[in-house]
Short mmCIF file of C-alpha atoms in Angstrom, two decimals:
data_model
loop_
_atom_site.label_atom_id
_atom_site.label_comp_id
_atom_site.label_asym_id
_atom_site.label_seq_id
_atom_site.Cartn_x
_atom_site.Cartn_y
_atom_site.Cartn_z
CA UNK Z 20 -32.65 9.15 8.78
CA UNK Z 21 -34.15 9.65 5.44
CA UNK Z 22 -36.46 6.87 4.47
CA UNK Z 23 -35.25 6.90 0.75
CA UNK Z 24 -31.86 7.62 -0.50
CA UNK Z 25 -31.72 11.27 -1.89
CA UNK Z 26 -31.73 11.10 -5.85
CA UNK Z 27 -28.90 14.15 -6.21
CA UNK Z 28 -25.59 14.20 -4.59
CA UNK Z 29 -25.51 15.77 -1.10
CA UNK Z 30 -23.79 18.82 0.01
CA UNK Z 31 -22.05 18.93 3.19
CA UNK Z 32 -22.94 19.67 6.16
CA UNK Z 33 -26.54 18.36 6.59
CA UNK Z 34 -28.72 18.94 9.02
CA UNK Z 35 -31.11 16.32 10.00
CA UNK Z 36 -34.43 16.86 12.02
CA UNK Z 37 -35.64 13.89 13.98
CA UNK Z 38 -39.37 12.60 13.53
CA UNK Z 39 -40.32 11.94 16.77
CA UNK Z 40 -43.06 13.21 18.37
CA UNK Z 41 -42.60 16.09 21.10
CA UNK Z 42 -39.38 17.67 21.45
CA UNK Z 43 -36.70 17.00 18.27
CA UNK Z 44 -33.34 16.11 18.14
CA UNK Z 45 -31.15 17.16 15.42
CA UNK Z 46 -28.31 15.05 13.25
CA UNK Z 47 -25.28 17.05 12.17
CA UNK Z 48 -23.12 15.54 9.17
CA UNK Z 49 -19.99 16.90 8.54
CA UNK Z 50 -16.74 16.61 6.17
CA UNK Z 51 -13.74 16.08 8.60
CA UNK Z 52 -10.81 15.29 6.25
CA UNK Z 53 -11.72 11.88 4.92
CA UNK Z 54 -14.30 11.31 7.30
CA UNK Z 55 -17.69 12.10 7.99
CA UNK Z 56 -18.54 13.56 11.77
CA UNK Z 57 -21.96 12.68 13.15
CA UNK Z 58 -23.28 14.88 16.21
CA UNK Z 59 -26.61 14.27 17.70
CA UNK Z 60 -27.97 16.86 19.59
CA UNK Z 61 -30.43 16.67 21.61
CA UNK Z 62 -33.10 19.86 22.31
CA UNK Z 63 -32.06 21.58 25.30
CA UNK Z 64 -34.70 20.56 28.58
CA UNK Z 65 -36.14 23.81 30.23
CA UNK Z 66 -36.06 24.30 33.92
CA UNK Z 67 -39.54 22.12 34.90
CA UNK Z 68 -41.85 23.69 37.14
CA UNK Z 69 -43.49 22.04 39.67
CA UNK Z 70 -47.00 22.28 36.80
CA UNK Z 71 -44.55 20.59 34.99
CA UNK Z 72 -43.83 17.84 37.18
CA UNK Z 73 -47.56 17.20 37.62
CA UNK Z 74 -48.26 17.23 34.16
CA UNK Z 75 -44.98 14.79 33.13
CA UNK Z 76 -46.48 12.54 36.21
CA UNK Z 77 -49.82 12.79 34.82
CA UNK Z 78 -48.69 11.65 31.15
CA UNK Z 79 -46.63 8.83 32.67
CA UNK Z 80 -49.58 7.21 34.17
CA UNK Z 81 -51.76 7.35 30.87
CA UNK Z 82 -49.26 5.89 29.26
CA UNK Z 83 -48.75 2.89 31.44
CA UNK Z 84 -52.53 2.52 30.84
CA UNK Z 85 -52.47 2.63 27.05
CA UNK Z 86 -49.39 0.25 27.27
CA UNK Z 87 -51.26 -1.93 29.71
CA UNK Z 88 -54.73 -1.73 27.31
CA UNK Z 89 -52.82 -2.24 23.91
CA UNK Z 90 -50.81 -5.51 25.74
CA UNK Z 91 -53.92 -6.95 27.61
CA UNK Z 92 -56.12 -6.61 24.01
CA UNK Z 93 -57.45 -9.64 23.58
CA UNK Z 94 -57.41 -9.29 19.56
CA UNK Z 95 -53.73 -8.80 17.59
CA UNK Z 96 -52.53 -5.16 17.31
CA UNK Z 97 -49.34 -4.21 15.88
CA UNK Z 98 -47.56 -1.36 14.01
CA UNK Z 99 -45.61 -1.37 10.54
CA UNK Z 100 -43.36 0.83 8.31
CA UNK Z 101 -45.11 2.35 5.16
CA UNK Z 102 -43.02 -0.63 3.32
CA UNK Z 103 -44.33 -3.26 6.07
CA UNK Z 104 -41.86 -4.05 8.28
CA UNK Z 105 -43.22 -4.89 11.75
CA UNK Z 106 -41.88 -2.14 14.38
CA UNK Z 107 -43.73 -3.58 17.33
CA UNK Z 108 -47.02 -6.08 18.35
CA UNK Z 109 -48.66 -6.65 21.04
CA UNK Z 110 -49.26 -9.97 23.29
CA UNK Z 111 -52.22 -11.27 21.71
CA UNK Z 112 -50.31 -10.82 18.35
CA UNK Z 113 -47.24 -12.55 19.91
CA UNK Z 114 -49.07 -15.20 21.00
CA UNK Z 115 -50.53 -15.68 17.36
CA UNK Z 116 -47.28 -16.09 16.50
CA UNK Z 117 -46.67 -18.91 18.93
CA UNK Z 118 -49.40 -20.92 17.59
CA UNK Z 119 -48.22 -20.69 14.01
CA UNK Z 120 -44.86 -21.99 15.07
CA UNK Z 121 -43.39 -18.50 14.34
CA UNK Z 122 -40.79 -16.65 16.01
CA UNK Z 123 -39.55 -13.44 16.38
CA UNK Z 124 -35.79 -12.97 14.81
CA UNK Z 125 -32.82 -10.52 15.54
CA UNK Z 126 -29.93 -9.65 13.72
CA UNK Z 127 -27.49 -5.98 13.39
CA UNK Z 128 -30.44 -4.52 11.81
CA UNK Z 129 -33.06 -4.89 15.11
CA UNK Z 130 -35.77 -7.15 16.01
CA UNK Z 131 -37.83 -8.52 13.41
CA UNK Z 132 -41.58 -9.75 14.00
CA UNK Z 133 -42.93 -11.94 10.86
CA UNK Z 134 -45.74 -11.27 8.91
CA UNK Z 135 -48.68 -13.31 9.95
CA UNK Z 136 -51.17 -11.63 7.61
CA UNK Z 137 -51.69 -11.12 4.19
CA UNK Z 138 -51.89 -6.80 3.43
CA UNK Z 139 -53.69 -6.67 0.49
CA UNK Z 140 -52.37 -4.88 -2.61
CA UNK Z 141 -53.93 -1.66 -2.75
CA UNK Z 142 -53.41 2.15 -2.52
CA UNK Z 143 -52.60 4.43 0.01
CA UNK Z 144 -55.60 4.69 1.96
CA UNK Z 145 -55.47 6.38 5.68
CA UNK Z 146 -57.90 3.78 6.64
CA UNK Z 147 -58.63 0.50 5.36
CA UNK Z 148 -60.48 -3.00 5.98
CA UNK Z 149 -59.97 -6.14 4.68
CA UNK Z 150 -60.08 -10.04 5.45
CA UNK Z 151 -57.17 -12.53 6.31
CA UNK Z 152 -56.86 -15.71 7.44
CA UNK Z 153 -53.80 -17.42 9.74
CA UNK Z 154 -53.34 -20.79 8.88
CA UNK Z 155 -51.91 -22.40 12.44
CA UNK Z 156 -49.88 -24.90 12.91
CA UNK Z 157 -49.92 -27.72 10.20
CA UNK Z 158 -52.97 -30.32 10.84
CA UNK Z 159 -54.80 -27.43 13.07
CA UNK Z 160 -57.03 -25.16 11.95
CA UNK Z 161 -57.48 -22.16 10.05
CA UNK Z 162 -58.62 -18.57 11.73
CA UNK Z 163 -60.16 -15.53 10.40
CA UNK Z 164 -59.73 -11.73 11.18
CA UNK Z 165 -60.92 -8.19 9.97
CA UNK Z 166 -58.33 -6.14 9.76
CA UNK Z 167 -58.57 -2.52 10.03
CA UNK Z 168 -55.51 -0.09 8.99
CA UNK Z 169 -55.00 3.40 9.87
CA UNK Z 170 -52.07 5.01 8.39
CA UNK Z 171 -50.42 8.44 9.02
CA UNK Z 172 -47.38 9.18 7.06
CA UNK Z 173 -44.64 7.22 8.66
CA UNK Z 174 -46.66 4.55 10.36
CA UNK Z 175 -49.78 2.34 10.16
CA UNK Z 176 -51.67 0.67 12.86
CA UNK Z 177 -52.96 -2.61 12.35
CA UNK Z 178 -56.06 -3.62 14.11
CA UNK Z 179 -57.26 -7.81 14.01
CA UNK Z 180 -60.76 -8.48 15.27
CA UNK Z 181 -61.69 -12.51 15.45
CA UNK Z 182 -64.97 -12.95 12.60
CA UNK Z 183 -64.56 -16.93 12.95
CA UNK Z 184 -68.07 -17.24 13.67
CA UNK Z 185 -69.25 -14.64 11.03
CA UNK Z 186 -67.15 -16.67 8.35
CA UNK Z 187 -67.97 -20.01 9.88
CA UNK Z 188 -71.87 -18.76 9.35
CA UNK Z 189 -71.61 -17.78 6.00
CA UNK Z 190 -69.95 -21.01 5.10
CA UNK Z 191 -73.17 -22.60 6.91
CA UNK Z 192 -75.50 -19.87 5.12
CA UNK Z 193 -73.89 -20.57 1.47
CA UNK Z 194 -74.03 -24.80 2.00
CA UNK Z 195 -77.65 -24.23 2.97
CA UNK Z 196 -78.76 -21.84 0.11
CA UNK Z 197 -76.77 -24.80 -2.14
CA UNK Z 198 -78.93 -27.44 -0.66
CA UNK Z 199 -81.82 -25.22 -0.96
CA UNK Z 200 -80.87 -24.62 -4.69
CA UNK Z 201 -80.79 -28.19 -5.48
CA UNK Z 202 -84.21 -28.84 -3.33
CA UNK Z 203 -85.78 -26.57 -5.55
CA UNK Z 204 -84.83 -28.44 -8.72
CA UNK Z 205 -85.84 -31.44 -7.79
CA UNK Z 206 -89.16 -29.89 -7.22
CA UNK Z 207 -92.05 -30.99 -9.23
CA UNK Z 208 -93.60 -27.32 -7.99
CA UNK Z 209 -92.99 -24.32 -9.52
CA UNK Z 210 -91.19 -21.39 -8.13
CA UNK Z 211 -90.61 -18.25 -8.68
CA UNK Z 212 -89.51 -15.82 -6.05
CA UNK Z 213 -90.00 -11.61 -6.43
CA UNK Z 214 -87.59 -9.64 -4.81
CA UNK Z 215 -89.07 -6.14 -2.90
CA UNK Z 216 -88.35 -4.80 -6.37
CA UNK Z 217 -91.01 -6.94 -7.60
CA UNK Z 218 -88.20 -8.63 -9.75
CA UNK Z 219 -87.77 -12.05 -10.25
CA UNK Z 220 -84.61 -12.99 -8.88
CA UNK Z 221 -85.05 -16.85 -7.98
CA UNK Z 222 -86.64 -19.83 -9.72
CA UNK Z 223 -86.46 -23.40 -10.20
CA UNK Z 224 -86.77 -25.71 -13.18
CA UNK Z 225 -90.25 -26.88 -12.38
CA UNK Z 226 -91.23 -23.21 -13.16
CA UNK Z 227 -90.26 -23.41 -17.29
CA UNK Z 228 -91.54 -27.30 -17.47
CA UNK Z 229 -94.87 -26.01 -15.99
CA UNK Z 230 -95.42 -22.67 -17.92
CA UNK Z 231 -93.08 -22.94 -21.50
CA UNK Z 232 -91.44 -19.82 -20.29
CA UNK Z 233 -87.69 -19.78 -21.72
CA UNK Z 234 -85.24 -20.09 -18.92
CA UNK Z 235 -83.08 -17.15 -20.63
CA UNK Z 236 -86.41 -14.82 -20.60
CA UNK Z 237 -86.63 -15.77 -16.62
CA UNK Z 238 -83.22 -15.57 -15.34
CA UNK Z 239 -83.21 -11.72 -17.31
CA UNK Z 240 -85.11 -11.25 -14.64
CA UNK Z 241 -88.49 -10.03 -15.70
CA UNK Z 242 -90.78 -7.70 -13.58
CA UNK Z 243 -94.15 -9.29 -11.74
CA UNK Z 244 -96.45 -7.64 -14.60
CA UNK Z 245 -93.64 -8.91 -16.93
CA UNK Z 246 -94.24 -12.31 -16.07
CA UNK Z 247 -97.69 -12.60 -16.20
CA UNK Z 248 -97.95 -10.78 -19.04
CA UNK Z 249 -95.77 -13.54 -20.75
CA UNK Z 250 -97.96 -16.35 -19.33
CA UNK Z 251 -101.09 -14.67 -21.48
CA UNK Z 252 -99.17 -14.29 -24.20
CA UNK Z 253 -98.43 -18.55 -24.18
CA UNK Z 254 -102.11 -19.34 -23.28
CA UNK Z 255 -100.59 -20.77 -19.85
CA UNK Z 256 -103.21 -19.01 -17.61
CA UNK Z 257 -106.93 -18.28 -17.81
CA UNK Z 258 -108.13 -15.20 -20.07
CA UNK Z 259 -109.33 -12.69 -18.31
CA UNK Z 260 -112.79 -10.61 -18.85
CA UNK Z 261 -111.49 -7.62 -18.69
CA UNK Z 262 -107.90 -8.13 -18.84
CA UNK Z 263 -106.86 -4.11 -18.71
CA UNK Z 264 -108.75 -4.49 -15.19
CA UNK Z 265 -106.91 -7.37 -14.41
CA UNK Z 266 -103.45 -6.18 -15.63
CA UNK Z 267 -104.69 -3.04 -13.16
CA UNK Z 268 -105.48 -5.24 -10.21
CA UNK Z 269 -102.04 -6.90 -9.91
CA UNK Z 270 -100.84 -4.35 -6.88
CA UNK Z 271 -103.92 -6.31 -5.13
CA UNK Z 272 -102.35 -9.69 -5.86
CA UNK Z 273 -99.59 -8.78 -4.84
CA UNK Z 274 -100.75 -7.53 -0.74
CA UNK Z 275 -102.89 -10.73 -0.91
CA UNK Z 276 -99.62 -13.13 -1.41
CA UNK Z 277 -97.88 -10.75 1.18
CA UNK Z 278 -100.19 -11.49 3.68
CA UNK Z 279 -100.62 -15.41 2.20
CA UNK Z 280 -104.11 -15.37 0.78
CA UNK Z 281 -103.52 -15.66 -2.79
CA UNK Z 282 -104.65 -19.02 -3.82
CA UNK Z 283 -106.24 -19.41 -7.68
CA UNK Z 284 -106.71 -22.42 -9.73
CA UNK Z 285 -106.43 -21.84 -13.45
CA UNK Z 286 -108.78 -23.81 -16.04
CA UNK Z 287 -105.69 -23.74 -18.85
CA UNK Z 288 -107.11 -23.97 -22.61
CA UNK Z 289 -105.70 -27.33 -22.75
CA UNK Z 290 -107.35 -28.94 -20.21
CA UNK Z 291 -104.78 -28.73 -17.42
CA UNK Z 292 -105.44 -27.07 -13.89
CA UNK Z 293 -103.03 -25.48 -12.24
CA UNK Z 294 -103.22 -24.24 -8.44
CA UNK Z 295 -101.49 -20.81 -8.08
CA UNK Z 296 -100.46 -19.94 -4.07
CA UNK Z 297 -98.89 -16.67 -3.41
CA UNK Z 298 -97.06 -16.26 0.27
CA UNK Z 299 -95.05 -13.83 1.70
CA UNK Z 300 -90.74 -13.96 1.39
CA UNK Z 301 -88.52 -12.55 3.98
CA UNK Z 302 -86.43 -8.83 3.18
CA UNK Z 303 -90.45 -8.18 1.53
CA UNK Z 304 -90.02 -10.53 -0.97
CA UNK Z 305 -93.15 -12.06 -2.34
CA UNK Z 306 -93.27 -16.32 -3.86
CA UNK Z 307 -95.53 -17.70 -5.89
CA UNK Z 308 -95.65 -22.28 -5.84
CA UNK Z 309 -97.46 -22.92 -9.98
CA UNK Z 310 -98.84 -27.01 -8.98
CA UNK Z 311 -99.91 -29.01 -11.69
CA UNK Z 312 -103.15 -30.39 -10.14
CA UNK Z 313 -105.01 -32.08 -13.01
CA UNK Z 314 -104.23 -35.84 -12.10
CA UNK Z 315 -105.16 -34.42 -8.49
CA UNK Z 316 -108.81 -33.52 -9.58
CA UNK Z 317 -109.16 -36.45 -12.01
CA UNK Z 318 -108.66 -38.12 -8.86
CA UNK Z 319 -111.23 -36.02 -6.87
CA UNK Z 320 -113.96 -36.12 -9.65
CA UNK Z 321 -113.86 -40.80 -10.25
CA UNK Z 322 -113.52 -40.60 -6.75
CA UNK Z 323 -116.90 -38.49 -6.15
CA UNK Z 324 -118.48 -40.60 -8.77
CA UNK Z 325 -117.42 -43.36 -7.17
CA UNK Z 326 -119.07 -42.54 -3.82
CA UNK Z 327 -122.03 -41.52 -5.59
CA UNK Z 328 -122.36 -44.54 -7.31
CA UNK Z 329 -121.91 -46.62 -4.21
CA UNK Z 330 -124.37 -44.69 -2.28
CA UNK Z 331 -126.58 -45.06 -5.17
CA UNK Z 332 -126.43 -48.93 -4.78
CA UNK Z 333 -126.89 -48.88 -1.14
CA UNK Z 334 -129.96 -46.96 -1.72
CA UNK Z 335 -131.39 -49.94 -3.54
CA UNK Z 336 -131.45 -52.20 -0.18
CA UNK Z 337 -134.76 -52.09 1.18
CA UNK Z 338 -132.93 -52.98 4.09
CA UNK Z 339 -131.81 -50.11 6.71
CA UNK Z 340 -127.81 -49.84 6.52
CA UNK Z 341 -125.72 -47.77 8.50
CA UNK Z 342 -121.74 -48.12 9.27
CA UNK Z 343 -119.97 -46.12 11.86
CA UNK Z 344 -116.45 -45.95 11.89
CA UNK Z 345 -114.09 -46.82 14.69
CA UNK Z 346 -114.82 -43.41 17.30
CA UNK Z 347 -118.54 -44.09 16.69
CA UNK Z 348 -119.34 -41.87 13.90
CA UNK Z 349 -121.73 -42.27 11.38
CA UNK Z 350 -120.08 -42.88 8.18
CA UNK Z 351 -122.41 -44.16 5.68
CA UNK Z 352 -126.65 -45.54 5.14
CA UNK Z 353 -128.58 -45.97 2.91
CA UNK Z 354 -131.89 -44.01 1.68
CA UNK Z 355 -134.26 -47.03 3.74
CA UNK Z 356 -132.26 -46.32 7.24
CA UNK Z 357 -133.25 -42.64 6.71
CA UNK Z 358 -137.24 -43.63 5.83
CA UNK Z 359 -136.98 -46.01 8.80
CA UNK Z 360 -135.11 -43.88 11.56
CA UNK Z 361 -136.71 -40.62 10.61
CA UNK Z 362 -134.99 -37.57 12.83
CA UNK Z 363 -137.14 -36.79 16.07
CA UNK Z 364 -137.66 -33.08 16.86
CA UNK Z 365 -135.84 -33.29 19.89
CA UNK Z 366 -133.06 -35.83 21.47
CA UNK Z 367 -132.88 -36.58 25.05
CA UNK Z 368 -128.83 -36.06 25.79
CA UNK Z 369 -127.69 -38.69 27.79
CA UNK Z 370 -130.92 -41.33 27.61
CA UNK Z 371 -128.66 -43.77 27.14
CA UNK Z 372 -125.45 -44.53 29.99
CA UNK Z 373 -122.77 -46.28 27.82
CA UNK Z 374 -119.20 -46.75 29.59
CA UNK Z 375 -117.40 -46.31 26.51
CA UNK Z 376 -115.06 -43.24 25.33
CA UNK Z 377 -117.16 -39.93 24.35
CA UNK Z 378 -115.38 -40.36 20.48
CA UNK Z 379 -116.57 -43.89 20.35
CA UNK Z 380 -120.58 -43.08 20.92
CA UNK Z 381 -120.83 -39.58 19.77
CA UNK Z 382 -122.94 -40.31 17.19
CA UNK Z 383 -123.46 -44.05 18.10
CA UNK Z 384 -125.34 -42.10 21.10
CA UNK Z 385 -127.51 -39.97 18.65
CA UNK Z 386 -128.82 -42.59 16.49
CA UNK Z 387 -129.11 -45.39 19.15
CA UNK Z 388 -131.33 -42.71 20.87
CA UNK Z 389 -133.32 -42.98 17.26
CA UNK Z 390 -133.55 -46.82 17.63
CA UNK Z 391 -134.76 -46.96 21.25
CA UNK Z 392 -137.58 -43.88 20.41
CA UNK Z 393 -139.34 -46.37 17.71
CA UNK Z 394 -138.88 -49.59 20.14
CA UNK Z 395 -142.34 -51.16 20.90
CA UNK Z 396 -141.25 -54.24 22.99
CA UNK Z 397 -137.91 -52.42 24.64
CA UNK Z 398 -135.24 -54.57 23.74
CA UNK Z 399 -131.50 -54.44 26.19
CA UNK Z 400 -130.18 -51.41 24.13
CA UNK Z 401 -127.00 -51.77 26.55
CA UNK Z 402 -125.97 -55.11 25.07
CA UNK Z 403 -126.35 -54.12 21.55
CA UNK Z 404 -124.49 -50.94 21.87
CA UNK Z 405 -121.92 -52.97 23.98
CA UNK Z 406 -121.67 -55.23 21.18
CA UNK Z 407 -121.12 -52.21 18.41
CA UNK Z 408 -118.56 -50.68 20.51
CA UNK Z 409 -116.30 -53.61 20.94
CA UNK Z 410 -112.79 -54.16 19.56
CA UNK Z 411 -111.90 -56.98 18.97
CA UNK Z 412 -112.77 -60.59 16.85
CA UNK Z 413 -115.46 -59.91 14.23
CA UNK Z 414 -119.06 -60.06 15.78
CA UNK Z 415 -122.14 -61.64 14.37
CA UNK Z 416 -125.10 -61.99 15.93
CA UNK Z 417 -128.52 -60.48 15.99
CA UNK Z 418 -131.63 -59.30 18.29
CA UNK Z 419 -135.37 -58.83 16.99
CA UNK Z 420 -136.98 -55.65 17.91
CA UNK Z 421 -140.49 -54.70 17.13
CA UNK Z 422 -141.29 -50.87 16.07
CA UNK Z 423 -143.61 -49.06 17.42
CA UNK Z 424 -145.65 -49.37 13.78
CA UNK Z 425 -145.44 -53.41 14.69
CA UNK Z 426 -143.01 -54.28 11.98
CA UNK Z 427 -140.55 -56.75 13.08
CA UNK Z 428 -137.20 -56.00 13.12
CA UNK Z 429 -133.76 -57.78 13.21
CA UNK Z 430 -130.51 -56.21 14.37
CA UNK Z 431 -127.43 -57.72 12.72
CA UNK Z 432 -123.97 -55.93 13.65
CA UNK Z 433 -120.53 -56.78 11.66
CA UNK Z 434 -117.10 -56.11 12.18
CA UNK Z 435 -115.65 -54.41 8.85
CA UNK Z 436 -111.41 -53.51 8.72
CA UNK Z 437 -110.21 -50.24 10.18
CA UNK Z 438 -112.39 -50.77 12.94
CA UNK Z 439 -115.94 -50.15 11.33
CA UNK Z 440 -119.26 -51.57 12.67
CA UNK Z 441 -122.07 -52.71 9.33
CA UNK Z 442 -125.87 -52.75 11.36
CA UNK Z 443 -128.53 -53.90 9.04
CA UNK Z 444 -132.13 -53.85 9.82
CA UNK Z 445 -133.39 -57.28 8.49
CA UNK Z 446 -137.54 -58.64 7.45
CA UNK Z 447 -138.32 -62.31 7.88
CA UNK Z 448 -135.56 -64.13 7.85
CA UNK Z 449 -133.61 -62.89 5.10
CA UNK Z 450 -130.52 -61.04 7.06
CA UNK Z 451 -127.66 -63.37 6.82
CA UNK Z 452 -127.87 -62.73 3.26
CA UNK Z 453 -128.56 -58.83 3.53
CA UNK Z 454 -125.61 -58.92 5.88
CA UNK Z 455 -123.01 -60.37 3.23
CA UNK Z 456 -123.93 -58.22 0.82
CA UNK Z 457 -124.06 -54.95 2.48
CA UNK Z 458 -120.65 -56.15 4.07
CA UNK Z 459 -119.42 -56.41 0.73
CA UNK Z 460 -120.66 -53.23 -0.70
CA UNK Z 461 -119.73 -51.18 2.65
CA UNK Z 462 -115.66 -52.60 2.88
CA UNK Z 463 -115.75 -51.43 -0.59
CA UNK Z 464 -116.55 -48.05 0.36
CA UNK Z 465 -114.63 -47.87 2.95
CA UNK Z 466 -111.80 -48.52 1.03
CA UNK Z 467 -112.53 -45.86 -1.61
CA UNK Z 468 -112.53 -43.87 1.25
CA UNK Z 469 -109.03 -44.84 3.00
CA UNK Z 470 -107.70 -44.79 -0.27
#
């Protein structure tokens, strides 16, 4: 029958062609008195041959494999008029239905499947794709398909594939950019983030606090050259020589962050220094980190001072001073220990047999070697070095050793914190108070140099 009722009154009889696929059948309507005569007749069936037979046998058994494929789909499948009305689903789509407490219905008009999906409001298309989701049963949750619709002029088939874990991921992907996006604001760094386009497309707060850009002339987002060229212009990076040549050279800044060697620090006219780092961004995106490191080298520079100035009082001793740190390394002396213990030209390895751990007499080994070399009256070296090696209570005690030049020595060995050993050299007498102060003046540096 006609899908839509004719607009213009209908003149008897009427002949109806069926729209079923293969051979027709035709609808005859007819005036009989006061009634109207329907005949269907059906299109006559040909004497089969036996090709015929085979063929009709043939097309049986395909079709009880498509019905058998179409059923045993794991994903929903179904078929609708051109106004939506379901004319038949498949098992997996029945089964849908079953989970969202759904059922199918029948009345005079047929069997009627509901509507588990959303269509979407648009045109005619002969093939479409969209998302919907299926909300299950009440407290359970909700699932996710792509749809795919391929419509001919009477029908349209309906295909659901399950993108749960696609939509599940880009919930994950979108929670982790928003946690990225408020990382990057509480950043104290700045960052700014080039797309393959060498457009800025991402950047943080830190990156107007630190460079006075306006955030309106960064999120129009400005070109690489743009960028820098707007840094210049606010005296927020170092003036170049030549800066035509520079301005030129920014194609070689850019393959140096790509491959993460970019790394500048920028003298700023008012005093600041900033630490620029370029590294490479997936998709061939390019980021560059602005760090405000003037309190950093402040820092660096009292601290340097601070070392020198020690070292410069330990040079005053006329005492030898040396202090290893807890694996045996030398870690500071003073100008005497250097005038006493001059280097020899060559070191025996292994003079010395010490059961200790190799990082706990490397250089303990070296210098020790030193000692015994200039020892005129050959003094128990393995006691002494015992004693510097040990970990435990503070030690303090001494031995006298004569030097080959016959000035008498005394060796006085200290436990500092962190592990350190304090060996002074001592003349007549006078170590206990050489010892206290060099203590003093070594935990001191030691400190300066944990902190």
């Amino acid at each position: 029958m006609p899908i839509h009722q004719p607009d213009t009154p209908v003149l008897l009889p009427m002949i109806l062609e069926s729209q079923d696929a293969g051979s027709t059948s035709r609808l005859y309507i007819e005036q009989a008195g006061e009634r109207i005569r329907l005949r269907l007749k059906e299109t006559p069936i040909a004497p089969r041959s036996v090709t015929d037979l085979y063929r009709q046998r043939g097309w049986e058994g395909q079709l009880s494999r498509l019905r058998n494929a179409v059923n045993n789909a794991p994903y929903p499948i179904w078929q609708t008029t051109t106004n939506g009305r379901i004319l038949w689903a498949n098992t997996a789509y029945q089964n849908l239905m079953e989970a969202c407490d759904q059922n199918i219905t029948q009345d005079a008009q047929g069997v009627h499947y509901p509507n588990l999906f959303q269509l979407p409001g648009r045109g005619c298309l002969q093939r479409d794709r969209y998302r919907a989701c299926v909300a299950l049963a009440p407290g359970q949750e909700t699932l996710w398909y792509e749809i795919n619709a391929v419509r001919s002029e009477l029908h349209t088939m309906h295909y659901a594939t399950d993108i749960n874990a696609i939509v599940q991921s880009e919930k994950t992907q979108r929670e982790f950019v928003q946690t990225l996006t408020k990382t990057f604001a509480q950043l104290s760094i700045g960052l700014a983030v080039f797309d393959r386009k060498r457009e800025l497309t991402l950047f943080n707060p830190a990156l107007t606090d630190l460079t006075g850009l306006a955030p309106a002339f960064l999120a129009s987002k400005p070109s690489l050259r743009s960028l820098f060229d707007a840094l210049r212009d606010a005296q927020m990076m170092p003036e170049p020589r030549d800066y035509q040549s520079w301005h030129e050279n920014l194609d070689a800044l850019t393959d140096a962050a790509l491959d993460g060697r970019y790394t500048e620090t920028w003298n700023l006219p008012t005093g600041q220094m900033y630490r620029i780092s370029g590294r490479p961004h997936p998709d061939g995106a390019i980021v560059f980190l602005f760090e405000d490191i003037s309190a950093e080298m402040s820092l660096n520079r009292r601290f340097r001072a601070d070392m020198q100035l020690n070292q410069s009082v330990l040079d005053q001793y006329t005492h030898p001073i040396a202090v290893f740190s807890a694996n045996g390394t030398l870690h500071l002396k003073n100008a005497a220990y250097d005038a006493q213990w001059p280097m020899p030209d060559d070191i025996r390895d292994g003079a010395i047999q010490i059961d200790q751990r190799p990082e706990q007499i490397t250089d303990l080994m070296h210098n020790i070697s030193r000692w015994q070399k200039h020892d005129a009256n050959g003094i128990d070296w393995h006691a002494l070095t015992a004693q510097v090696a040990e970990i435990g209570p503070e030690v303090l005690s001494g031995c006298h050793v004569t030097l080959d030049d016959g000035t008498p020595r005394s060796i006085w060995v200290r436990k500092l914190p962190d592990g350190a050993t304090l060996i002074c050299f001592g003349i007549n007498g006078s170590h206990a108070q050489l010892v206290k102060s060099a203590q003093r003046q070594a935990i001191g540096e030691t400190a300066s140099c944990s902190d």
